[in-house]
Amino acid sequence: MKVHKKSHDVVAKTQDIEGSLSNKTRVRKPSRNEMVRTFVNACVDVIREKGPSQTGIREVASRAGYKPATVYNYFENFDHLMLYASMQFLARYAHSLDQYLVGSKNALDKFLSIWDCFCYFAYNDPEIYQYRFYLFNDNSGNRLVQQYYQEFPEELQQDWSPAIRDMMTKTDIEDRNMVLVEDLAREGYIDPNDCKMLNNLTTILFEGFFSRVLRKKMSADMAHQLTLTYFAIVMNCHLKKKADSEIFLAWLTKEKACGAHSKTL
């Protein structure tokens, strides 16, 4: 009986030790936010290596260490994941805004400076910006972008003005631009009744040049220069008061240079 009791005690102690080791080595299940970031990071890596058009769900899932079906537990579809990944590439644009806005004293300065920054990055990485701004043609885009900033709150800079923050959380180019155009009207540069027209004119100009860059029909640098110069020309036709903006006048004086590029338009 004594031998049996000792054997029983040894078995019990062994089970206790194994249970203790099992608890210590048990892997913690990743949180939802951690899984979202894992897939987004994997998608970003594949995009960097192969480009957006060559990025597929199987390779992204494999890079993350999961099966493709797992992606759909965290994203509505692959386009949803691609949108999140494209947002990561826009971080340089978002963090460069402050630098471009240095010296901006009024709404006219801010309008051209923000577009200056946006055009530089959009024309130099058109495929990514196409995914970010033209993948979703309905309100789902704005909803997904707002969800993105909930998952990545560090991407929203605390020192952004309410207008900039509002603009950055919108997907539609016209909606983003209208935020800036309405500021022009509030400061008396344009008639409030002209906001919709000016918004349409400037976004159509941008989309035309963006399309040319995307199709490799125009260089990023030329498209950048012409977009801002034509913006200044269009705005000059609708100003209600004298433009007290050195930034505006600098772009407007480039009007004569556009004649040399007329054949490319």
CSV table of C-alpha atoms in Angstrom, one decimal:
chain,number,residue,atom,x,y,z
A,1,MET,CA,0.0,0.0,0.0
A,2,LYS,CA,2.8,2.4,0.8
A,3,VAL,CA,4.4,1.8,-2.6
A,4,HIS,CA,1.1,2.4,-4.3
A,5,LYS,CA,0.7,5.7,-2.4
A,6,LYS,CA,4.2,6.9,-3.4
A,7,SER,CA,3.5,6.0,-7.1
A,8,HIS,CA,0.2,8.0,-6.9
A,9,ASP,CA,2.0,11.0,-5.4
A,10,VAL,CA,4.7,10.9,-8.1
A,11,VAL,CA,2.0,10.8,-10.8
A,12,ALA,CA,0.1,13.7,-9.3
A,13,LYS,CA,3.3,15.8,-9.0
A,14,THR,CA,4.2,15.0,-12.6
A,15,GLN,CA,0.7,16.1,-13.8
A,16,ASP,CA,1.0,19.3,-11.7
A,17,ILE,CA,4.4,20.1,-13.3
A,18,GLU,CA,3.1,19.3,-16.9
A,19,GLY,CA,0.0,21.5,-16.2
A,20,SER,CA,2.2,24.3,-15.0
A,21,LEU,CA,4.5,24.1,-18.0
A,22,SER,CA,1.5,24.0,-20.3
A,23,ASN,CA,0.1,27.2,-18.8
A,24,LYS,CA,3.5,28.9,-19.2
A,25,THR,CA,3.9,27.9,-22.8
A,26,ARG,CA,0.3,28.6,-23.9
A,27,VAL,CA,0.3,31.2,-26.8
A,28,ARG,CA,-1.9,34.2,-26.2
A,29,LYS,CA,-4.5,34.7,-28.9
A,30,PRO,CA,-3.9,37.9,-30.9
A,31,SER,CA,-6.4,40.7,-30.5
A,32,ARG,CA,-8.5,41.9,-33.4
A,33,ASN,CA,-6.4,45.0,-33.7
A,34,GLU,CA,-3.2,42.9,-33.8
A,35,MET,CA,-4.6,40.7,-36.5
A,36,VAL,CA,-5.7,43.7,-38.6
A,37,ARG,CA,-2.2,45.2,-38.3
A,38,THR,CA,-0.6,41.8,-39.2
A,39,PHE,CA,-2.5,41.5,-42.4
A,40,VAL,CA,-2.0,45.2,-43.3
A,41,ASN,CA,1.7,45.0,-42.7
A,42,ALA,CA,1.9,41.8,-44.9
A,43,CYS,CA,-0.1,43.6,-47.6
A,44,VAL,CA,2.2,46.6,-47.5
A,45,ASP,CA,5.2,44.3,-47.8
A,46,VAL,CA,3.8,42.6,-50.9
A,47,ILE,CA,2.8,45.9,-52.5
A,48,ARG,CA,6.3,47.2,-52.0
A,49,GLU,CA,7.8,44.1,-53.7
A,50,LYS,CA,5.3,43.6,-56.5
A,51,GLY,CA,3.2,46.7,-56.8
A,52,PRO,CA,-0.6,47.1,-56.1
A,53,SER,CA,-1.8,45.5,-59.4
A,54,GLN,CA,0.2,42.3,-58.7
A,55,THR,CA,-0.8,42.0,-55.0
A,56,GLY,CA,-3.2,39.1,-54.3
A,57,ILE,CA,-5.0,37.7,-51.2
A,58,ARG,CA,-3.2,34.3,-51.3
A,59,GLU,CA,0.3,35.8,-51.1
A,60,VAL,CA,-0.7,38.4,-48.5
A,61,ALA,CA,-2.3,35.7,-46.3
A,62,SER,CA,0.8,33.5,-46.7
A,63,ARG,CA,3.1,36.4,-45.8
A,64,ALA,CA,1.1,36.9,-42.6
A,65,GLY,CA,1.2,33.2,-41.8
A,66,TYR,CA,-2.5,32.5,-42.2
A,67,LYS,CA,-5.0,31.0,-44.7
A,68,PRO,CA,-6.7,33.3,-47.2
A,69,ALA,CA,-10.1,32.6,-45.6
A,70,THR,CA,-8.8,34.1,-42.3
A,71,VAL,CA,-8.5,37.5,-43.9
A,72,TYR,CA,-12.3,37.7,-44.2
A,73,ASN,CA,-12.7,37.5,-40.5
A,74,TYR,CA,-11.2,41.0,-40.2
A,75,PHE,CA,-11.9,42.6,-43.6
A,76,GLU,CA,-15.1,42.8,-45.6
A,77,ASN,CA,-13.2,41.9,-48.8
A,78,PHE,CA,-9.7,42.1,-50.3
A,79,ASP,CA,-10.4,45.7,-51.5
A,80,HIS,CA,-11.0,46.6,-47.9
A,81,LEU,CA,-7.5,45.3,-47.0
A,82,MET,CA,-6.0,47.1,-50.0
A,83,LEU,CA,-7.6,50.3,-48.8
A,84,TYR,CA,-6.0,50.0,-45.4
A,85,ALA,CA,-2.6,49.1,-46.9
A,86,SER,CA,-2.8,52.2,-49.2
A,87,MET,CA,-3.5,54.3,-46.1
A,88,GLN,CA,-0.1,53.2,-44.8
A,89,PHE,CA,1.6,54.6,-47.9
A,90,LEU,CA,-0.2,57.9,-47.4
A,91,ALA,CA,1.5,58.4,-44.0
A,92,ARG,CA,4.3,60.4,-45.7
A,93,TYR,CA,1.8,62.7,-47.3
A,94,ALA,CA,-0.1,63.2,-44.0
A,95,HIS,CA,3.1,63.9,-42.0
A,96,SER,CA,4.4,66.3,-44.7
A,97,LEU,CA,1.3,68.6,-44.5
A,98,ASP,CA,2.7,70.6,-41.7
A,99,GLN,CA,5.9,71.3,-43.7
A,100,TYR,CA,3.9,72.4,-46.7
A,101,LEU,CA,1.7,74.6,-44.6
A,102,VAL,CA,4.6,76.6,-43.2
A,103,GLY,CA,4.1,80.2,-44.2
A,104,SER,CA,0.4,79.8,-45.1
A,105,LYS,CA,-1.4,82.8,-43.7
A,106,ASN,CA,-5.0,82.4,-45.1
A,107,ALA,CA,-7.4,80.1,-46.8
A,108,LEU,CA,-5.9,80.8,-50.2
A,109,ASP,CA,-2.5,79.8,-49.0
A,110,LYS,CA,-3.8,76.7,-47.4
A,111,PHE,CA,-5.8,75.6,-50.4
A,112,LEU,CA,-2.8,75.7,-52.8
A,113,SER,CA,-0.3,74.4,-50.2
A,114,ILE,CA,-2.4,71.4,-49.4
A,115,TRP,CA,-2.9,70.6,-53.0
A,116,ASP,CA,0.8,71.2,-53.6
A,117,CYS,CA,1.6,68.5,-51.1
A,118,PHE,CA,-1.2,66.1,-52.3
A,119,CYS,CA,-0.2,66.4,-56.0
A,120,TYR,CA,3.4,65.7,-55.3
A,121,PHE,CA,2.7,62.4,-53.5
A,122,ALA,CA,-0.3,61.4,-55.7
A,123,TYR,CA,1.5,61.9,-59.0
A,124,ASN,CA,4.6,60.1,-57.7
A,125,ASP,CA,2.6,57.0,-56.5
A,126,PRO,CA,-0.5,57.0,-58.7
A,127,GLU,CA,-1.5,53.3,-58.3
A,128,ILE,CA,-1.6,53.6,-54.5
A,129,TYR,CA,-3.6,56.8,-54.7
A,130,GLN,CA,-6.0,55.2,-57.1
A,131,TYR,CA,-6.7,52.5,-54.6
A,132,ARG,CA,-7.1,55.1,-51.8
A,133,PHE,CA,-9.4,57.5,-53.5
A,134,TYR,CA,-11.0,55.8,-56.5
A,135,LEU,CA,-11.6,52.2,-55.3
A,136,PHE,CA,-14.9,53.0,-53.5
A,137,ASN,CA,-17.5,55.1,-55.3
A,138,ASP,CA,-20.0,55.2,-52.5
A,139,ASN,CA,-20.2,56.2,-48.8
A,140,SER,CA,-18.6,52.9,-47.8
A,141,GLY,CA,-15.2,54.5,-48.5
A,142,ASN,CA,-15.7,57.2,-45.9
A,143,ARG,CA,-16.9,54.6,-43.4
A,144,LEU,CA,-13.9,52.3,-43.9
A,145,VAL,CA,-11.5,55.3,-43.6
A,146,GLN,CA,-13.0,56.3,-40.3
A,147,GLN,CA,-12.7,52.6,-39.2
A,148,TYR,CA,-9.1,52.7,-40.3
A,149,TYR,CA,-8.3,55.6,-38.0
A,150,GLN,CA,-10.0,53.7,-35.1
A,151,GLU,CA,-7.6,50.8,-35.8
A,152,PHE,CA,-4.6,53.2,-36.3
A,153,PRO,CA,-5.3,56.2,-34.1
A,154,GLU,CA,-1.7,57.2,-34.2
A,155,GLU,CA,-2.1,58.2,-37.8
A,156,LEU,CA,-4.4,61.1,-36.9
A,157,GLN,CA,-2.1,64.0,-35.9
A,158,GLN,CA,-3.3,65.8,-32.8
A,159,ASP,CA,-2.2,69.3,-34.1
A,160,TRP,CA,-4.3,69.1,-37.2
A,161,SER,CA,-7.0,71.8,-37.4
A,162,PRO,CA,-10.7,70.6,-37.4
A,163,ALA,CA,-10.9,71.4,-41.1
A,164,ILE,CA,-7.7,69.3,-41.9
A,165,ARG,CA,-8.9,66.5,-39.7
A,166,ASP,CA,-12.3,66.5,-41.5
A,167,MET,CA,-10.6,66.5,-44.9
A,168,MET,CA,-8.2,63.7,-44.0
A,169,THR,CA,-11.0,61.3,-42.9
A,170,LYS,CA,-12.9,61.6,-46.2
A,171,THR,CA,-12.4,59.4,-49.3
A,172,ASP,CA,-14.1,61.2,-52.0
A,173,ILE,CA,-11.8,63.9,-53.7
A,174,GLU,CA,-14.7,66.3,-54.2
A,175,ASP,CA,-15.7,66.0,-50.5
A,176,ARG,CA,-12.2,66.6,-49.4
A,177,ASN,CA,-11.7,69.6,-51.7
A,178,MET,CA,-15.0,71.1,-50.7
A,179,VAL,CA,-13.7,71.5,-47.1
A,180,LEU,CA,-11.0,73.8,-48.5
A,181,VAL,CA,-13.2,75.6,-51.0
A,182,GLU,CA,-15.7,76.5,-48.2
A,183,ASP,CA,-12.9,78.0,-46.2
A,184,LEU,CA,-12.2,80.3,-49.2
A,185,ALA,CA,-15.8,81.4,-49.1
A,186,ARG,CA,-15.7,82.0,-45.3
A,187,GLU,CA,-12.7,84.3,-45.7
A,188,GLY,CA,-14.4,86.2,-48.5
A,189,TYR,CA,-12.2,85.1,-51.4
A,190,ILE,CA,-15.0,83.7,-53.4
A,191,ASP,CA,-18.8,83.9,-53.5
A,192,PRO,CA,-20.4,81.1,-51.5
A,193,ASN,CA,-22.6,80.4,-54.5
A,194,ASP,CA,-19.4,79.6,-56.5
A,195,CYS,CA,-18.2,76.9,-54.1
A,196,LYS,CA,-19.7,74.0,-56.0
A,197,MET,CA,-18.5,75.2,-59.4
A,198,LEU,CA,-14.9,75.9,-58.2
A,199,ASN,CA,-14.9,72.5,-56.4
A,200,ASN,CA,-15.9,70.8,-59.7
A,201,LEU,CA,-13.4,72.7,-61.8
A,202,THR,CA,-10.4,72.0,-59.6
A,203,THR,CA,-11.2,68.3,-59.0
A,204,ILE,CA,-11.8,67.7,-62.7
A,205,LEU,CA,-8.5,69.3,-63.5
A,206,PHE,CA,-6.7,67.1,-60.9
A,207,GLU,CA,-8.4,64.0,-62.1
A,208,GLY,CA,-7.5,64.8,-65.7
A,209,PHE,CA,-3.8,65.2,-64.9
A,210,PHE,CA,-3.9,62.2,-62.5
A,211,SER,CA,-5.3,60.0,-65.3
A,212,ARG,CA,-2.5,61.1,-67.6
A,213,VAL,CA,0.2,60.3,-65.0
A,214,LEU,CA,-1.5,56.9,-64.3
A,215,ARG,CA,-1.4,56.0,-68.0
A,216,LYS,CA,2.2,57.3,-68.2
A,217,LYS,CA,1.2,60.0,-70.7
A,218,MET,CA,2.7,62.8,-68.6
A,219,SER,CA,5.5,63.0,-66.0
A,220,ALA,CA,4.7,63.5,-62.4
A,221,ASP,CA,6.6,66.8,-62.2
A,222,MET,CA,4.9,68.3,-65.2
A,223,ALA,CA,1.5,67.3,-64.0
A,224,HIS,CA,2.3,68.8,-60.6
A,225,GLN,CA,3.3,72.1,-62.0
A,226,LEU,CA,0.4,72.4,-64.4
A,227,THR,CA,-2.2,71.4,-61.9
A,228,LEU,CA,-1.3,74.1,-59.4
A,229,THR,CA,-0.8,76.7,-62.1
A,230,TYR,CA,-4.2,76.0,-63.6
A,231,PHE,CA,-5.8,76.0,-60.1
A,232,ALA,CA,-4.4,79.5,-59.6
A,233,ILE,CA,-5.7,80.6,-63.0
A,234,VAL,CA,-9.2,79.3,-62.3
A,235,MET,CA,-9.3,80.8,-58.9
A,236,ASN,CA,-8.1,84.1,-60.2
A,237,CYS,CA,-11.2,84.3,-62.4
A,238,HIS,CA,-13.5,83.9,-59.3
A,239,LEU,CA,-11.8,86.0,-56.6
A,240,LYS,CA,-14.0,88.6,-54.9
A,241,LYS,CA,-11.1,90.5,-53.3
A,242,LYS,CA,-7.5,91.1,-54.0
A,243,ALA,CA,-5.3,88.0,-53.3
A,244,ASP,CA,-3.0,88.8,-50.4
A,245,SER,CA,-1.2,85.5,-51.0
A,246,GLU,CA,2.4,85.2,-52.1
A,247,ILE,CA,1.9,81.5,-52.7
A,248,PHE,CA,-1.1,82.2,-55.0
A,249,LEU,CA,0.8,84.9,-56.9
A,250,ALA,CA,3.8,82.6,-57.3
A,251,TRP,CA,1.7,79.9,-59.0
A,252,LEU,CA,-0.2,82.4,-61.0
A,253,THR,CA,3.0,83.9,-62.5
A,254,LYS,CA,3.7,80.5,-64.0
A,255,GLU,CA,0.7,80.9,-66.3
A,256,LYS,CA,3.0,81.9,-69.3
A,257,ALA,CA,5.0,78.7,-68.9
A,258,CYS,CA,1.9,76.7,-69.6
A,259,GLY,CA,2.0,77.7,-73.2
A,260,ALA,CA,5.1,75.7,-73.8
A,261,HIS,CA,3.2,72.5,-72.7
A,262,SER,CA,0.0,73.1,-74.7
A,263,LYS,CA,0.7,70.3,-77.1
A,264,THR,CA,0.8,67.8,-74.2
A,265,LEU,CA,-2.7,68.8,-73.0
